[in-house]
Amino acid sequence: MSEHSQTTGNIPILFEDNHLLGITKPVNVPTQEDASGDPDLLTLLKQDLKERYNKPGNVYLGLVHRLDRPVGGAMIFAKTSKAASRLSETVRGRHFRKIYAAVVHGKLPAQQGTLKHTLLKDARTNTVTVVPKGTAGGKDAVLDYRVIGETDRYSLVHIELHTGRSHQIRVQMKEMGCPLFGDQKYGAGVNKPGQQIALWSAIAAFPHPVTKEEIVLQSLPPREFPWAEWPAAVYDNVFKAEH
């Protein structure tokens, strides 16, 4: 199920039924309310559902997974508590597939591979570091990657997450010597202030919590720098997800 023209406000709808709402998250919008007080996705979508369906009172919308504020792309919300509970179970059981496109600086050591690290989050600074396995509080982080495009300076990478750790892709790519384009937190030495991070949720795939049908949300990054360094056809490889 690909992106189509229906929108809610300025947010494209990828899928909607009585149980689910799949959208393309705009960049730089927080997923849920945070200290910034800026408009957040969850509140905006609830308000839109209330208006579109003329619902009295509070509207339920369950947050099943998150994207970092600067990251855009495919995202699913649950419209009922039952759907939210079942989808959360799907995420915990690792039957929820999350595939990203990323532009990184430099070239990775191999065209494809699996990265395994132990990550530790410092809640005070909201930063994550790679630590030795067995470190107290450390959590295993696993992803598969394959390079689908290269220029002299950048690589376009297809990434499938197997764990959902905070800032996982950003930290693991930095650890490989290839920080993400535009990542101010983990690539300050090579990125300029104000650059937009080049990380995009391209695919969210999961069994429907009620019908069990396989739902596949797809979203492409915008045709602007650095994404536009590669022809549009290259992005077909993002959606060729091995099962």
PDB file of N, CA, C and O in Angstrom, residues 2-17 21-24 48-49 52-53 79:
ATOM      1  N   SER A   2       0.910   1.964  -1.058  1.00  0.00           N
ATOM      2  CA  SER A   2       1.811   3.081  -1.184  1.00  0.00           C
ATOM      3  C   SER A   2       1.115   4.380  -0.830  1.00  0.00           C
ATOM      4  O   SER A   2      -0.078   4.441  -0.663  1.00  0.00           O
ATOM      5  N   GLU A   3       1.955   5.407  -0.794  1.00  0.00           N
ATOM      6  CA  GLU A   3       1.445   6.735  -0.490  1.00  0.00           C
ATOM      7  C   GLU A   3       0.446   7.162  -1.560  1.00  0.00           C
ATOM      8  O   GLU A   3       0.637   6.919  -2.736  1.00  0.00           O
ATOM      9  N   HIS A   4      -0.634   7.798  -1.152  1.00  0.00           N
ATOM     10  CA  HIS A   4      -1.577   8.319  -2.139  1.00  0.00           C
ATOM     11  C   HIS A   4      -1.918   9.756  -1.774  1.00  0.00           C
ATOM     12  O   HIS A   4      -1.350  10.326  -0.853  1.00  0.00           O
ATOM     13  N   SER A   5      -2.831  10.353  -2.499  1.00  0.00           N
ATOM     14  CA  SER A   5      -3.001  11.801  -2.429  1.00  0.00           C
ATOM     15  C   SER A   5      -3.818  12.271  -1.232  1.00  0.00           C
ATOM     16  O   SER A   5      -3.833  13.441  -0.923  1.00  0.00           O
ATOM     17  N   GLN A   6      -4.500  11.364  -0.545  1.00  0.00           N
ATOM     18  CA  GLN A   6      -5.309  11.815   0.583  1.00  0.00           C
ATOM     19  C   GLN A   6      -4.402  12.371   1.683  1.00  0.00           C
ATOM     20  O   GLN A   6      -3.353  11.805   1.994  1.00  0.00           O
ATOM     21  N   THR A   7      -4.782  13.478   2.262  1.00  0.00           N
ATOM     22  CA  THR A   7      -3.997  14.061   3.332  1.00  0.00           C
ATOM     23  C   THR A   7      -4.893  14.448   4.494  1.00  0.00           C
ATOM     24  O   THR A   7      -6.093  14.628   4.346  1.00  0.00           O
ATOM     25  N   THR A   8      -4.267  14.546   5.658  1.00  0.00           N
ATOM     26  CA  THR A   8      -4.936  15.067   6.824  1.00  0.00           C
ATOM     27  C   THR A   8      -4.163  16.316   7.212  1.00  0.00           C
ATOM     28  O   THR A   8      -3.032  16.234   7.657  1.00  0.00           O
ATOM     29  N   GLY A   9      -4.743  17.492   6.972  1.00  0.00           N
ATOM     30  CA  GLY A   9      -3.967  18.724   7.078  1.00  0.00           C
ATOM     31  C   GLY A   9      -2.906  18.688   5.989  1.00  0.00           C
ATOM     32  O   GLY A   9      -3.213  18.535   4.820  1.00  0.00           O
ATOM     33  N   ASN A  10      -1.633  18.758   6.382  1.00  0.00           N
ATOM     34  CA  ASN A  10      -0.554  18.613   5.397  1.00  0.00           C
ATOM     35  C   ASN A  10       0.177  17.289   5.585  1.00  0.00           C
ATOM     36  O   ASN A  10       1.321  17.132   5.166  1.00  0.00           O
ATOM     37  N   ILE A  11      -0.489  16.333   6.228  1.00  0.00           N
ATOM     38  CA  ILE A  11       0.131  15.038   6.518  1.00  0.00           C
ATOM     39  C   ILE A  11      -0.473  13.965   5.606  1.00  0.00           C
ATOM     40  O   ILE A  11      -1.667  13.662   5.715  1.00  0.00           O
ATOM     41  N   PRO A  12       0.320  13.374   4.695  1.00  0.00           N
ATOM     42  CA  PRO A  12      -0.214  12.354   3.794  1.00  0.00           C
ATOM     43  C   PRO A  12      -0.675  11.103   4.546  1.00  0.00           C
ATOM     44  O   PRO A  12       0.019  10.629   5.453  1.00  0.00           O
ATOM     45  N   ILE A  13      -1.849  10.589   4.173  1.00  0.00           N
ATOM     46  CA  ILE A  13      -2.367   9.349   4.754  1.00  0.00           C
ATOM     47  C   ILE A  13      -1.958   8.190   3.852  1.00  0.00           C
ATOM     48  O   ILE A  13      -2.220   8.202   2.651  1.00  0.00           O
ATOM     49  N   LEU A  14      -1.312   7.195   4.434  1.00  0.00           N
ATOM     50  CA  LEU A  14      -0.886   6.012   3.680  1.00  0.00           C
ATOM     51  C   LEU A  14      -1.906   4.881   3.777  1.00  0.00           C
ATOM     52  O   LEU A  14      -2.040   4.080   2.862  1.00  0.00           O
ATOM     53  N   PHE A  15      -2.603   4.800   4.909  1.00  0.00           N
ATOM     54  CA  PHE A  15      -3.583   3.727   5.127  1.00  0.00           C
ATOM     55  C   PHE A  15      -4.518   4.162   6.245  1.00  0.00           C
ATOM     56  O   PHE A  15      -4.084   4.761   7.220  1.00  0.00           O
ATOM     57  N   GLU A  16      -5.794   3.850   6.084  1.00  0.00           N
ATOM     58  CA  GLU A  16      -6.727   4.113   7.178  1.00  0.00           C
ATOM     59  C   GLU A  16      -7.904   3.155   7.109  1.00  0.00           C
ATOM     60  O   GLU A  16      -8.442   2.889   6.030  1.00  0.00           O
ATOM     61  N   ASP A  17      -8.252   2.587   8.255  1.00  0.00           N
ATOM     62  CA  ASP A  17      -9.507   1.855   8.399  1.00  0.00           C
ATOM     63  C   ASP A  17     -10.024   2.128   9.809  1.00  0.00           C
ATOM     64  O   ASP A  17      -9.591   3.085  10.455  1.00  0.00           O
ATOM     65  N   LEU A  21      -4.378   4.063  11.551  1.00  0.00           N
ATOM     66  CA  LEU A  21      -4.115   5.250  10.748  1.00  0.00           C
ATOM     67  C   LEU A  21      -2.619   5.266  10.445  1.00  0.00           C
ATOM     68  O   LEU A  21      -1.791   5.397  11.352  1.00  0.00           O
ATOM     69  N   GLY A  22      -2.295   5.110   9.152  1.00  0.00           N
ATOM     70  CA  GLY A  22      -0.902   5.154   8.719  1.00  0.00           C
ATOM     71  C   GLY A  22      -0.636   6.447   7.972  1.00  0.00           C
ATOM     72  O   GLY A  22      -1.409   6.827   7.091  1.00  0.00           O
ATOM     73  N   ILE A  23       0.446   7.134   8.344  1.00  0.00           N
ATOM     74  CA  ILE A  23       0.712   8.448   7.759  1.00  0.00           C
ATOM     75  C   ILE A  23       2.193   8.582   7.407  1.00  0.00           C
ATOM     76  O   ILE A  23       3.023   7.754   7.792  1.00  0.00           O
ATOM     77  N   THR A  24       2.507   9.639   6.652  1.00  0.00           N
ATOM     78  CA  THR A  24       3.902  10.035   6.469  1.00  0.00           C
ATOM     79  C   THR A  24       4.189  11.165   7.442  1.00  0.00           C
ATOM     80  O   THR A  24       3.623  12.256   7.325  1.00  0.00           O
ATOM     81  N   ASP A  48      -7.514  16.149  13.990  1.00  0.00           N
ATOM     82  CA  ASP A  48      -8.019  15.909  12.635  1.00  0.00           C
ATOM     83  C   ASP A  48      -9.102  14.831  12.630  1.00  0.00           C
ATOM     84  O   ASP A  48     -10.141  14.975  11.964  1.00  0.00           O
ATOM     85  N   LEU A  49      -8.896  13.746  13.383  1.00  0.00           N
ATOM     86  CA  LEU A  49      -9.904  12.683  13.461  1.00  0.00           C
ATOM     87  C   LEU A  49     -11.202  13.227  14.063  1.00  0.00           C
ATOM     88  O   LEU A  49     -12.303  12.901  13.602  1.00  0.00           O
ATOM     89  N   ARG A  52     -12.762  15.392  11.243  1.00  0.00           N
ATOM     90  CA  ARG A  52     -13.203  14.639  10.047  1.00  0.00           C
ATOM     91  C   ARG A  52     -14.407  13.753  10.337  1.00  0.00           C
ATOM     92  O   ARG A  52     -15.265  13.556   9.485  1.00  0.00           O
ATOM     93  N   TYR A  53     -14.444  13.182  11.540  1.00  0.00           N
ATOM     94  CA  TYR A  53     -15.522  12.247  11.876  1.00  0.00           C
ATOM     95  C   TYR A  53     -16.543  12.853  12.839  1.00  0.00           C
ATOM     96  O   TYR A  53     -17.418  12.140  13.333  1.00  0.00           O
ATOM     97  N   LYS A  79      -6.194   3.245  16.226  1.00  0.00           N
ATOM     98  CA  LYS A  79      -7.407   4.026  16.507  1.00  0.00           C
ATOM     99  C   LYS A  79      -8.263   3.411  17.614  1.00  0.00           C
ATOM    100  O   LYS A  79      -9.241   4.013  18.045  1.00  0.00           O
TER     101      LYS A  79
END
